[in-house]
mmCIF file of C-alpha atoms in Angstrom:
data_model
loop_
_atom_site.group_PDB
_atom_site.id
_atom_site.type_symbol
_atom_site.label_atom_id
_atom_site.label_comp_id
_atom_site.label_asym_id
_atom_site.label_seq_id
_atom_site.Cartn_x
_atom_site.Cartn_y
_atom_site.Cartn_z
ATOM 1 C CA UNK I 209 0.000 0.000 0.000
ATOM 2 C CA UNK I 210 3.209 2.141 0.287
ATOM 3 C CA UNK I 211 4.082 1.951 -3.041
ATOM 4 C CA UNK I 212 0.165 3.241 -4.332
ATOM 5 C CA UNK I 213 0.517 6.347 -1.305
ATOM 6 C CA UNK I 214 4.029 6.892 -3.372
ATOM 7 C CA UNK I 215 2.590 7.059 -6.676
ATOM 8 C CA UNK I 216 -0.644 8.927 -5.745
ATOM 9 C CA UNK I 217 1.751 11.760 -3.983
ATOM 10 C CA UNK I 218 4.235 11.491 -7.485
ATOM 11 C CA UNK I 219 0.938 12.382 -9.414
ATOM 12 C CA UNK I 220 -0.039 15.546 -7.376
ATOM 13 C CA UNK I 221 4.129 16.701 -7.263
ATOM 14 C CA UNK I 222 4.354 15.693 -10.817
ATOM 15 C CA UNK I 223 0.807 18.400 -11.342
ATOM 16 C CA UNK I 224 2.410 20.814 -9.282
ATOM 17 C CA UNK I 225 5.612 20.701 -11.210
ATOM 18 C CA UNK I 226 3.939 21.116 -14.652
ATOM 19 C CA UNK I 227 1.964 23.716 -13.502
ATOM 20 C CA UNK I 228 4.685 25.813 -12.202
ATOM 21 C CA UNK I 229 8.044 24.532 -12.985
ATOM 22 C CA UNK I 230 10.528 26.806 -15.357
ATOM 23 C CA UNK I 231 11.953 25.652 -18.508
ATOM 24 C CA UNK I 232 15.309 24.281 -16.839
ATOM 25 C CA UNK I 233 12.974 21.919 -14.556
ATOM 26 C CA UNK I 234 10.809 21.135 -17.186
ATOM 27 C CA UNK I 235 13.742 20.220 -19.277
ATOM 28 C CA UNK I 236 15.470 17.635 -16.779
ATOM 29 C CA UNK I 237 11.952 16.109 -16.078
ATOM 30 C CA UNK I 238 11.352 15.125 -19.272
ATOM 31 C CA UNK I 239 15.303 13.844 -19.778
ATOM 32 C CA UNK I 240 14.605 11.643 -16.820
ATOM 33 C CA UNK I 241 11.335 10.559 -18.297
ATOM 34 C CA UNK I 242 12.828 9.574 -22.023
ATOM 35 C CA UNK I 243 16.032 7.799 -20.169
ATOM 36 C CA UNK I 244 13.556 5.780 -17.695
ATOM 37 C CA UNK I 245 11.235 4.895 -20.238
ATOM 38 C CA UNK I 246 14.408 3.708 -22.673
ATOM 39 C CA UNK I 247 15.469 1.086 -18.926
ATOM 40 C CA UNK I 248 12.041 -0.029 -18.917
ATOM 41 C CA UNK I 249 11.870 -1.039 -22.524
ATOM 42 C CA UNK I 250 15.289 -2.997 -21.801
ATOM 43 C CA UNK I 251 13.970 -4.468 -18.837
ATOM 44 C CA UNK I 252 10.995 -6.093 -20.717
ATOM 45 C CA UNK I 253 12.557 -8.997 -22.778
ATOM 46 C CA UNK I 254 14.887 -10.222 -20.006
ATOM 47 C CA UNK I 255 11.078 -10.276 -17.981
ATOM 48 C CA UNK I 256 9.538 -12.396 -20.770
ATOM 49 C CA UNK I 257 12.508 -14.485 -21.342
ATOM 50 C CA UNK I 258 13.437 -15.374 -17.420
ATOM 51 C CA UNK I 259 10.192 -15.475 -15.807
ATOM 52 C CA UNK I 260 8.271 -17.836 -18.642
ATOM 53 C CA UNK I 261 11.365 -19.885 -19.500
ATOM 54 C CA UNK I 262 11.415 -20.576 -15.790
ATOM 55 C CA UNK I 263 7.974 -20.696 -15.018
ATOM 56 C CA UNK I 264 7.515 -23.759 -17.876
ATOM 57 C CA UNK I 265 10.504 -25.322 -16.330
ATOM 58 C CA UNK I 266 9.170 -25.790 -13.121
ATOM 59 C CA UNK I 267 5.956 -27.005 -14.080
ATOM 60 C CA UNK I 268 7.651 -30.314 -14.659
ATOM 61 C CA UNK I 269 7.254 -30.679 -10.787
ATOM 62 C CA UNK I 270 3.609 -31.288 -11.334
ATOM 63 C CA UNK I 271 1.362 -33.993 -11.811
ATOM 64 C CA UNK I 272 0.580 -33.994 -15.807
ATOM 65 C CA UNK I 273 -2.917 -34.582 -15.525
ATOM 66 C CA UNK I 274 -3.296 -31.743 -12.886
ATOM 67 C CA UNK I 275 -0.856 -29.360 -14.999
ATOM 68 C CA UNK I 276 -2.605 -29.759 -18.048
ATOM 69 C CA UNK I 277 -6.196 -29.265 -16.678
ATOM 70 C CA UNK I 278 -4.977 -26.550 -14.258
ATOM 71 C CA UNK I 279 -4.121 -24.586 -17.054
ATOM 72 C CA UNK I 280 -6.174 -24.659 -19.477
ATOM 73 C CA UNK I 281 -8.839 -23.549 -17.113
ATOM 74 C CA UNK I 282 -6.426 -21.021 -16.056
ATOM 75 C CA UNK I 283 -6.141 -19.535 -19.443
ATOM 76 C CA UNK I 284 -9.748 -20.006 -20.374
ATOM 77 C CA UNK I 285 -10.492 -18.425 -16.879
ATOM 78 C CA UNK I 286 -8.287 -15.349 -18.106
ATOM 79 C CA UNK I 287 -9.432 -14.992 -22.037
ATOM 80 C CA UNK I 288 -13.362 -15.118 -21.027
ATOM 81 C CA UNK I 289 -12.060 -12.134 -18.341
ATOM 82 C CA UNK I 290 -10.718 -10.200 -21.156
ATOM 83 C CA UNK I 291 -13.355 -10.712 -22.645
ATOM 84 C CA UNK I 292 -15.908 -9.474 -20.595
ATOM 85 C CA UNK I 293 -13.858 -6.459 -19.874
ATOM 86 C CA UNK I 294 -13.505 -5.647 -23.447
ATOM 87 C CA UNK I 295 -17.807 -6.222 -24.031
ATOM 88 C CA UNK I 296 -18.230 -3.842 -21.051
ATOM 89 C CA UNK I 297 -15.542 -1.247 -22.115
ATOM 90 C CA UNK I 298 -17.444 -1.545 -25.663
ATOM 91 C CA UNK I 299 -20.817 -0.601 -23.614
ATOM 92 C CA UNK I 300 -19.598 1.911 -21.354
ATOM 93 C CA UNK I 301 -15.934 3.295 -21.709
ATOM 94 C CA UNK I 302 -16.969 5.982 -24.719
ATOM 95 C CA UNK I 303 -19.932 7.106 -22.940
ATOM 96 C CA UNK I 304 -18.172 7.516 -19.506
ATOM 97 C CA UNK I 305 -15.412 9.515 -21.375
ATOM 98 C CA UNK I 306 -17.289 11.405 -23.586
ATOM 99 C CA UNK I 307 -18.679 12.847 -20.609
ATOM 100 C CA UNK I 308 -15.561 13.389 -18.722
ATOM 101 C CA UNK I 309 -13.570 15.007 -21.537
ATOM 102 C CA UNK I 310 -10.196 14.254 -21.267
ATOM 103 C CA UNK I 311 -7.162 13.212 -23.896
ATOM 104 C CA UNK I 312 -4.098 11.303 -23.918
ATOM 105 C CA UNK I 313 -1.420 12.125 -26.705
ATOM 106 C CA UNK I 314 2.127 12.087 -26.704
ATOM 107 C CA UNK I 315 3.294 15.143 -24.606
ATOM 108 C CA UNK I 316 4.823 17.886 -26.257
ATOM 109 C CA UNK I 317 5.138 20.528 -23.640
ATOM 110 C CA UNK I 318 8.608 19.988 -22.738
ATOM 111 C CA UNK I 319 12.082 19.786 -24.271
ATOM 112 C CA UNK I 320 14.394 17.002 -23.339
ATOM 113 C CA UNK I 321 18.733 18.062 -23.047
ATOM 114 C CA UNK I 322 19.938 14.895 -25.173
ATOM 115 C CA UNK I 323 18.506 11.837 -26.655
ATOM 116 C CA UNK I 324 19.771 8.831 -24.688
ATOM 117 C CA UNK I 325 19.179 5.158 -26.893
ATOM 118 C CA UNK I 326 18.840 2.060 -24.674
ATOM 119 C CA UNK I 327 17.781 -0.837 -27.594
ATOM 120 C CA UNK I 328 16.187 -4.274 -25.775
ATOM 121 C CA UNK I 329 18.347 -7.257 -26.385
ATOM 122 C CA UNK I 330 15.188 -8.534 -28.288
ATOM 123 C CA UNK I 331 12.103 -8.206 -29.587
ATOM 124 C CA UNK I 332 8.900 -9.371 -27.314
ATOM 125 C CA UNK I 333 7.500 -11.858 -29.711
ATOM 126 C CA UNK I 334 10.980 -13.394 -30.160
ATOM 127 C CA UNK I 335 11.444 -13.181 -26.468
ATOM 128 C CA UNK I 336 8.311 -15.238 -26.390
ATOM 129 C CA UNK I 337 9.232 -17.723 -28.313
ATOM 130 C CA UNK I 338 12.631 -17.932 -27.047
ATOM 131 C CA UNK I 339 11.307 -18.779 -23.592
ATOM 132 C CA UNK I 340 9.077 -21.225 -24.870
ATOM 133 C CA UNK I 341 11.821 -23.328 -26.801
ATOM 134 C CA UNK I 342 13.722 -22.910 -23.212
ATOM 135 C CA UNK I 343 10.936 -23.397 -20.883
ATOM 136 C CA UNK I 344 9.694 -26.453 -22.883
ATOM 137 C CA UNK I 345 13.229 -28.073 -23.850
ATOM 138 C CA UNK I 346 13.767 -28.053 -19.691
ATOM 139 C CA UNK I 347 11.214 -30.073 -18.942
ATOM 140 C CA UNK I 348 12.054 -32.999 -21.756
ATOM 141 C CA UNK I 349 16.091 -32.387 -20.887
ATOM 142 C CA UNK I 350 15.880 -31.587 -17.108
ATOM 143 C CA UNK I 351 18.913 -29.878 -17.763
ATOM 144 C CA UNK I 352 20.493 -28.618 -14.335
ATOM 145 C CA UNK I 353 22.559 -26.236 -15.981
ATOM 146 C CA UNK I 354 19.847 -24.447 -18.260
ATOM 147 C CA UNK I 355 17.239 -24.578 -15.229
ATOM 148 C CA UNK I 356 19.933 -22.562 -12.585
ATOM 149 C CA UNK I 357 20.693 -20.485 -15.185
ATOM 150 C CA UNK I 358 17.056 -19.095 -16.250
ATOM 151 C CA UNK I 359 16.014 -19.524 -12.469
ATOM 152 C CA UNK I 360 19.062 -16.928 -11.025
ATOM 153 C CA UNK I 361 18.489 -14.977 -14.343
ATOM 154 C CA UNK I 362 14.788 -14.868 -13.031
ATOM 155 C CA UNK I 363 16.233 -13.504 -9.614
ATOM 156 C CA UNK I 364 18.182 -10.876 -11.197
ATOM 157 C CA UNK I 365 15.636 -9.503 -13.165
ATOM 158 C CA UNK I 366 12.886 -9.558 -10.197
ATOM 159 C CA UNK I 367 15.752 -7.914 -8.184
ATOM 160 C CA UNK I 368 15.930 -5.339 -10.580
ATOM 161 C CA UNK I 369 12.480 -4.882 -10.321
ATOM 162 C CA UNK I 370 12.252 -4.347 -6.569
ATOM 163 C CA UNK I 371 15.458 -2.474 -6.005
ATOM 164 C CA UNK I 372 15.843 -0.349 -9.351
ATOM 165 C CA UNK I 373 12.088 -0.382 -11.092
ATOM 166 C CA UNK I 374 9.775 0.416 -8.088
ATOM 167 C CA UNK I 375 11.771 2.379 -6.167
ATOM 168 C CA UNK I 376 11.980 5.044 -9.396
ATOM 169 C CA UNK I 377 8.695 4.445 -10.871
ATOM 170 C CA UNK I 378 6.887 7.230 -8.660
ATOM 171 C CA UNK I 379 9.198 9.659 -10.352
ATOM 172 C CA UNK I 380 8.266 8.169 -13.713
ATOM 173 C CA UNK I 381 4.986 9.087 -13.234
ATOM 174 C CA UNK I 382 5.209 12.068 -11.723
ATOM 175 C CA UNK I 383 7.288 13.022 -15.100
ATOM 176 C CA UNK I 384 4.454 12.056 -16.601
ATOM 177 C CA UNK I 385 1.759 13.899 -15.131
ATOM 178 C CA UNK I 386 4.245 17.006 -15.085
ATOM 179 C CA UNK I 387 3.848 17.041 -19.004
ATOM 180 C CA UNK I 388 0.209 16.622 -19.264
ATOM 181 C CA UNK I 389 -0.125 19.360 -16.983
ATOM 182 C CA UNK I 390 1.772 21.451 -19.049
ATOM 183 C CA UNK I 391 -0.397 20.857 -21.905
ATOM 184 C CA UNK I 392 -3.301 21.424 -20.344
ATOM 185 C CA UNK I 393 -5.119 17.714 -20.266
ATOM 186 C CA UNK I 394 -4.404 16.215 -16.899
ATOM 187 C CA UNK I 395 -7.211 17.020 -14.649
ATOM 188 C CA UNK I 396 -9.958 15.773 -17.327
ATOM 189 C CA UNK I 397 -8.216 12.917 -17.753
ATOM 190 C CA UNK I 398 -8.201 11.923 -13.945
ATOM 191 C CA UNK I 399 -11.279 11.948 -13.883
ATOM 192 C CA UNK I 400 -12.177 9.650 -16.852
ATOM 193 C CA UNK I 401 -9.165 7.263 -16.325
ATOM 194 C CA UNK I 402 -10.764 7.609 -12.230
ATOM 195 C CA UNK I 403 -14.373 6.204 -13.617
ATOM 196 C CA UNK I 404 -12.617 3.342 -15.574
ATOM 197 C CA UNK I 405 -11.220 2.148 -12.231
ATOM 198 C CA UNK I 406 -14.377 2.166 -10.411
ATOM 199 C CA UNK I 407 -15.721 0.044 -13.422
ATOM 200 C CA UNK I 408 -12.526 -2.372 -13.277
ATOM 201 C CA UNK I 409 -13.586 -2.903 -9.686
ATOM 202 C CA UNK I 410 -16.750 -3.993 -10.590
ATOM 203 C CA UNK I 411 -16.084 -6.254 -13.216
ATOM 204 C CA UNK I 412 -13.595 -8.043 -11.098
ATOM 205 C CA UNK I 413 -16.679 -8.851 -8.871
ATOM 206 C CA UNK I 414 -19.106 -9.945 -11.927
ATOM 207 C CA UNK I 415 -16.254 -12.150 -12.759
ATOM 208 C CA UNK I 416 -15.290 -13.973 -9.472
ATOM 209 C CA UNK I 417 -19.880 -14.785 -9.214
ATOM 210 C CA UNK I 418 -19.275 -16.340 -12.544
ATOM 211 C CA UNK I 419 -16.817 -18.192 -11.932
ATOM 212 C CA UNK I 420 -17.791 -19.700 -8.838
ATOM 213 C CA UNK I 421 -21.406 -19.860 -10.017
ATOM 214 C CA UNK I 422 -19.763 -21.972 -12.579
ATOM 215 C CA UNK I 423 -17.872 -23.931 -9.703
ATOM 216 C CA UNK I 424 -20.374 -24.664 -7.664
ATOM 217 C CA UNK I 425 -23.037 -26.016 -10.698
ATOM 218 C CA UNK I 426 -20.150 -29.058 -11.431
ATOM 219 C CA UNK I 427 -19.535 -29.426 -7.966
ATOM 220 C CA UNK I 428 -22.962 -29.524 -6.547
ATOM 221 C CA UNK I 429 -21.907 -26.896 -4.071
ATOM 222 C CA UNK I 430 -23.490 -23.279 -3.128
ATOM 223 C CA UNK I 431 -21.520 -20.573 -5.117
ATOM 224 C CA UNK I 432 -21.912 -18.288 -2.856
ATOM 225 C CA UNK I 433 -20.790 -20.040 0.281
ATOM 226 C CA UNK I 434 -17.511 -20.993 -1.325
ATOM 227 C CA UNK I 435 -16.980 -17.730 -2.290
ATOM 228 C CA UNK I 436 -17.737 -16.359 1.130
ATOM 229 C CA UNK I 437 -15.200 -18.903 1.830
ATOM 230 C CA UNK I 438 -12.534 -17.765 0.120
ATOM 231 C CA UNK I 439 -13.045 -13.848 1.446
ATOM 232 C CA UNK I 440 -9.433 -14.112 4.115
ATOM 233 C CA UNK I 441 -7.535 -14.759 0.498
ATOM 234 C CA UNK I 442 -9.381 -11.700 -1.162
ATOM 235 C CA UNK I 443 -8.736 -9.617 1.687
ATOM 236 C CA UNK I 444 -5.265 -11.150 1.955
ATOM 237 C CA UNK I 445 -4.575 -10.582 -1.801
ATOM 238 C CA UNK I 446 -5.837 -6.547 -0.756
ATOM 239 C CA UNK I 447 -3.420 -6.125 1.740
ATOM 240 C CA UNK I 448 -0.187 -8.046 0.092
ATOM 241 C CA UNK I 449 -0.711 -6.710 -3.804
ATOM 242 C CA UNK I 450 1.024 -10.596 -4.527
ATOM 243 C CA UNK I 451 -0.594 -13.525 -5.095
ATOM 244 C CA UNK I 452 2.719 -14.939 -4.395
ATOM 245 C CA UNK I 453 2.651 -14.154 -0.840
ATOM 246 C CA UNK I 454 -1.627 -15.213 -0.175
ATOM 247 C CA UNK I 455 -0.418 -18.533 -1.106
ATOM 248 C CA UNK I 456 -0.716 -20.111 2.369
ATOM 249 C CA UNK I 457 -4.011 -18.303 2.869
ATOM 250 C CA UNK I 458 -5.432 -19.192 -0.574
ATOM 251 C CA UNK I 459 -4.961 -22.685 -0.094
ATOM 252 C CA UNK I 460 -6.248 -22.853 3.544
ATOM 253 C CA UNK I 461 -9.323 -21.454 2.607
ATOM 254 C CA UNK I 462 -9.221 -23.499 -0.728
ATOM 255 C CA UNK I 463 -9.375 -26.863 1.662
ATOM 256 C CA UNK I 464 -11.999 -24.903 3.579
ATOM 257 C CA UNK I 465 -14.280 -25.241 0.803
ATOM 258 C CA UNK I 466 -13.257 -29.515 0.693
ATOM 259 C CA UNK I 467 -10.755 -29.514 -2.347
ATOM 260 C CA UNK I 468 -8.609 -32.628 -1.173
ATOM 261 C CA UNK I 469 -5.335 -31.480 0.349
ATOM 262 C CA UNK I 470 -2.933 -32.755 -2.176
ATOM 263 C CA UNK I 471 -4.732 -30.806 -5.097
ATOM 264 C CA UNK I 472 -4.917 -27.380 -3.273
ATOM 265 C CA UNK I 473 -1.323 -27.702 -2.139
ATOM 266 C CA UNK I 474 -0.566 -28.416 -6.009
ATOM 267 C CA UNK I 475 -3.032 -25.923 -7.912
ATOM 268 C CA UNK I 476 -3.118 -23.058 -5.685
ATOM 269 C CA UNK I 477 0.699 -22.072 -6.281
ATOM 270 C CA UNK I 478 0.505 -23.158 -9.873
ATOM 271 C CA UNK I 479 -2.658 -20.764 -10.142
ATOM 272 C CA UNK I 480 -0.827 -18.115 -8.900
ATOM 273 C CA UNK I 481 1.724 -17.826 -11.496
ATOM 274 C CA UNK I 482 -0.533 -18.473 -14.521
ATOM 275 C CA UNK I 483 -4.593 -17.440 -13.759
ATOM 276 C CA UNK I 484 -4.452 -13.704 -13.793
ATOM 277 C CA UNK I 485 -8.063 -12.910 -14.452
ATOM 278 C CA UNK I 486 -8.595 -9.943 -12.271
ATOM 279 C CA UNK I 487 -5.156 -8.206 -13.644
ATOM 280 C CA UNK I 488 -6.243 -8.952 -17.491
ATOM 281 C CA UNK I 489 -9.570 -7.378 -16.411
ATOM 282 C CA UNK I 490 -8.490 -4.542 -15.642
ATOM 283 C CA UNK I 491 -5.637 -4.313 -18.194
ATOM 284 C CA UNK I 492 -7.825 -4.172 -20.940
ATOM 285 C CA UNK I 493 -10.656 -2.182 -19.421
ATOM 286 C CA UNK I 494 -7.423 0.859 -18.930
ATOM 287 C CA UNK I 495 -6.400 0.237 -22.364
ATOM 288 C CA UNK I 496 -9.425 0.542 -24.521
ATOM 289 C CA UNK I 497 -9.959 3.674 -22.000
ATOM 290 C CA UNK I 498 -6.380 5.023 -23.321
ATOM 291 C CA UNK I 499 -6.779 4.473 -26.751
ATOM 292 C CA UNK I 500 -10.405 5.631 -26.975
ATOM 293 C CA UNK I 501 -8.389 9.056 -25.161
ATOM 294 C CA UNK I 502 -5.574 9.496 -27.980
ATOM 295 C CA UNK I 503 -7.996 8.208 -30.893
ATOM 296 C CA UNK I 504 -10.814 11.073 -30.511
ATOM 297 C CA UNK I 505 -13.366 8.878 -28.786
ATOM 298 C CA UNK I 506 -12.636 6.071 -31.514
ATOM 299 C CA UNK I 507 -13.498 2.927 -30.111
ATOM 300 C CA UNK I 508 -10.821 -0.478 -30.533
ATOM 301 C CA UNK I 509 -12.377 -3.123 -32.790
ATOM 302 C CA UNK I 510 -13.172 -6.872 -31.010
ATOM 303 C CA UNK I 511 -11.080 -8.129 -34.506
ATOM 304 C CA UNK I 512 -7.875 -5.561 -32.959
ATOM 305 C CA UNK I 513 -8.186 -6.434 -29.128
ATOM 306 C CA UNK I 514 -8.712 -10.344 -29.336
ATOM 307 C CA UNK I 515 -5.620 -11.340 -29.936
ATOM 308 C CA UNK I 516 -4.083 -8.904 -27.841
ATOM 309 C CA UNK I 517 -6.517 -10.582 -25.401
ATOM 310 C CA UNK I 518 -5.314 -14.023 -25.901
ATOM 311 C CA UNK I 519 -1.218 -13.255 -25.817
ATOM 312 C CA UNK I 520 -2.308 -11.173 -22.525
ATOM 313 C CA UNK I 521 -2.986 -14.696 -21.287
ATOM 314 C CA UNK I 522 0.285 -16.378 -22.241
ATOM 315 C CA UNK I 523 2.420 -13.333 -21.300
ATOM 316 C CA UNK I 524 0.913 -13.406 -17.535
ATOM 317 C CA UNK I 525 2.942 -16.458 -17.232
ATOM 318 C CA UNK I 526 5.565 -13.783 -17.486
ATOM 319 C CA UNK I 527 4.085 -11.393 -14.560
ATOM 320 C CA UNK I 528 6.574 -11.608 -11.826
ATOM 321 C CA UNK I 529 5.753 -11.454 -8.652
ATOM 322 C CA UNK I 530 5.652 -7.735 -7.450
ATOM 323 C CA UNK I 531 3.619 -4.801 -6.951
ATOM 324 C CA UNK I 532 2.622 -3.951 -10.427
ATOM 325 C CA UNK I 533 4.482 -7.214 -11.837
ATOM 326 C CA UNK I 534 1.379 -7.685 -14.287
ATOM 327 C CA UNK I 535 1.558 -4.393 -16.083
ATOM 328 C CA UNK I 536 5.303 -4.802 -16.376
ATOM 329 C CA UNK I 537 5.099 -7.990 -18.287
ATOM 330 C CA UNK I 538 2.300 -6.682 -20.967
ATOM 331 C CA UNK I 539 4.077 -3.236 -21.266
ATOM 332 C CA UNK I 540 5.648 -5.187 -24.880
ATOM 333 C CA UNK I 541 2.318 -5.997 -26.291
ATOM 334 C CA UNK I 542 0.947 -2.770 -25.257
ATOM 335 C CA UNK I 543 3.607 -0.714 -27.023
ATOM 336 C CA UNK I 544 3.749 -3.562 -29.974
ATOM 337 C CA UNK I 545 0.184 -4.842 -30.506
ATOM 338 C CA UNK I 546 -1.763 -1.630 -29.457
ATOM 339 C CA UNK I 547 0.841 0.885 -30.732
ATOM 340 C CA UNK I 548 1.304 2.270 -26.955
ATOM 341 C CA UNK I 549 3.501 5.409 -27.014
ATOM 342 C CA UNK I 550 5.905 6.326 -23.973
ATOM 343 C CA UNK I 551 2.802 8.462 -22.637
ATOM 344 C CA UNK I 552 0.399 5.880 -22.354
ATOM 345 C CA UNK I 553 2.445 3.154 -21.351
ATOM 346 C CA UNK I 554 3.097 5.329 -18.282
ATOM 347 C CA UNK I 555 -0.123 6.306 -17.881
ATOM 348 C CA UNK I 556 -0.963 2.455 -18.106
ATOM 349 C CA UNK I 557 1.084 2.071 -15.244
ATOM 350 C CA UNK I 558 -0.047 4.596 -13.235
ATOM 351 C CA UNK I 559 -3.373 3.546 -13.694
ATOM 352 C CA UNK I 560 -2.863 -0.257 -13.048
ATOM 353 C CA UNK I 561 -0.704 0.257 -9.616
ATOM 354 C CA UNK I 562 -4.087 2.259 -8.803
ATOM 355 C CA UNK I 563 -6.049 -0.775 -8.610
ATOM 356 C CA UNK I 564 -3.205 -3.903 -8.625
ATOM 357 C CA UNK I 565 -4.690 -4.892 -4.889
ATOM 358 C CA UNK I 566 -7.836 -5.046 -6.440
ATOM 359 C CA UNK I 567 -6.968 -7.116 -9.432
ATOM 360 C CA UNK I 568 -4.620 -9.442 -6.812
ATOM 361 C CA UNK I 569 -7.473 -10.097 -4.708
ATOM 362 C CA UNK I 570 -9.429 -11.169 -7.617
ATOM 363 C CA UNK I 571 -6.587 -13.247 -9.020
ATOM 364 C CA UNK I 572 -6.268 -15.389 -5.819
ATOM 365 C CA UNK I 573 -9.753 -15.673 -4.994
ATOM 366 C CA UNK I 574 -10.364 -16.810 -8.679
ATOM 367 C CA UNK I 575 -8.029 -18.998 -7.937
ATOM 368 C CA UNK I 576 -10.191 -21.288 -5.284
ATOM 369 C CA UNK I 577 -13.123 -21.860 -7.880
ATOM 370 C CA UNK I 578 -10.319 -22.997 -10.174
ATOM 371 C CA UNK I 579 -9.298 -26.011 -7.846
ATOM 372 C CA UNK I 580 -12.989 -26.845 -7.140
ATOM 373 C CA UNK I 581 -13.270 -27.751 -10.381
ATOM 374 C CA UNK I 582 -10.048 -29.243 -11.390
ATOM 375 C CA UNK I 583 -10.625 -31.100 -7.818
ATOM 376 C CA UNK I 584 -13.704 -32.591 -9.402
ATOM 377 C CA UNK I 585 -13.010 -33.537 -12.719
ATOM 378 C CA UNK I 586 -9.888 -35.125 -11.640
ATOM 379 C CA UNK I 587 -11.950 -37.300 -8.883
#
């Protein structure tokens, strides 16, 4: 929750700034926000390569049975989110911002010092594919060597993350925000991006009834009881912003609502790297809303955002496990897939640290109806 006090106060100093900062100011903001943005495009490929090349690898731990079902319910669980989202954003998003004004383009009010060129080792989509001739070639060689070496490369990178990213990132967007006050557009579109989050919110919630409605029609059980059961891991997921760390809660309430022990002790964790539901809600929901922003109220065809939708679901295998870890790992389809400029690919993360609780503690309490079901299909 430190981290989302740390952003909010980097938006108001970052308002502040723009409104009132001279031209020398102005001019070391934006150098700051060009050089950051240039790291953060490096960082993204070593993210896609470490954390899915690792992630595959360790699957091999599993039961194949369990790993298979697991996740392809995961992944369904995540594409039929997105897709919601996108039907509601469809409905609602150019309505809501109509009304609230408000547009996102590329900031020109400022004037950077120098130019500084920081290329990623890769692109994403061959960063994706490396991982998966990796990740996959692990499990078949259960090669030591190759498994250390993508697991500490996964270390480094999520050490990067937490010492280097997040520590800098409220700066980032309070560089941000800085130039959209200078051009005049930032207050209208706080308030529109601020009715988009509200919406996320409530999504997530349509989403989790569905799924354990779902649940609890193939298990013979009352939805709504085993979601009341699994309330300590949404309130859990609130408070931690990982659904890393719920683990131990998510599968004690998990056995709470009678999954047998050995499946909840297998399916939880494995959920919690690969069923992202709540994140990809909410992800999409904040992207229509910014490109509806810089295209004049033009709406996203379903033909453009589907298969953005469905590599949103493979690339969450990427998400590491931090504050914010989601929108890090789609920041490479957003700028490649959506055409996401350095302005709304901050903005996107500005928005999704906002809400990432929210979207945690749908994540992990998704994850429960998940095991009910893989618990009774594999009984």
């Amino acid at each position: 929750m430190r981290l989302i006090v740390r952003l909010a106060l980097g938006i108001v100093v970052g308002i502040i700034i723009g409104l009132i900062a001279p031209e020398f100011l102005s001019r070391i903001i934006v150098t700051f926000k060009d050089i950051f943005g240039q790291f953060l495009g490096f960082t993204i490929p070593l993210i896609i390569i470490f954390f899915i090349a690792s992630g595959i690898a360790s699957f091999g731990k599993h039961s194949g049975k369990m790993l298979g079902l697991t996740s392809a319910l995961a992944y369904s669980s995540t594409i039929l989110a997105g897709t919601l989202a996108y039907i509601v954003a469809f409905m609602f998003i150019p309505r809501l911002i109509g009304v609230s004004g408000g547009e996102v383009k590329e900031a020109a009010g400022f004037e950077s010092y120098f130019e500084l060129t920081i290329d990623p080792i890769t692109g994403v989509m061959t960063a994706l594919v490396l991982a998966f001739v990796f990740g996959i070639g692990m499990t078949r060689m259960k090669s030591p060597t190759l498994t250390s070496f993508f697991d500490e490369g996964k270390d480094i990178t999520e050490r990067l993350i937490w010492k280097i990213i997040i520590p800098i990132l409220p700066f980032y967007i309070a560089s941000i925000f800085a130039e959209l006050a200078a051009d005049g557009t930032v207050f209208e579109t706080l308030k529109a991006f601020g009715l988009v989050l509200v919406m996320a919110v409530i999504v997530h919630w349509i989403w989790l009834i569905v799924l354990y409605i779902i649940a609890g029609s193939l298990t013979g059980r009352n939805p709504f009881t085993a979601l009341k059961n699994m309330l300590p891991a949404y309130f859990t997921g609130l408070g931690t912003m990982s659904s890393a760390a719920t683990i131990p809660v998510t599968v004690r309430q998990t056995k709470e609502n009678n999954v047998s022990k050995g499946l909840a002790d297998s399916a939880v964790p494995l959920c919690a790297t690969i069923h992202l539901s709540g994140s990809t809600i909410t992800l999409v929901l904040c992207s229509v809303a910014v490109m509806v922003l810089s295209n004049d109220l033009s709406m996203p065809s379903f033909g453009m955002m589907l298969p953005f939708i469905l590599m949103l679901g493979i690339i969450m295998i990427a998400a590491p496990g931090v504050p914010g870890g989601a929108v890090m790992a789609a920041l490479g389809l957003l700028g490649t897939m959506l055409g996401f400029d350095e302005t709304a690919l901050g903005l996107m993360i500005g928005l999704y640290m906002a809400q990432d609780s929210f979207g945690t503690a749908t994540n992990v309490t998704g994850d429960g109806a998940i095991a009910l079901v893989v618990d009774k299909l594999i009984k």
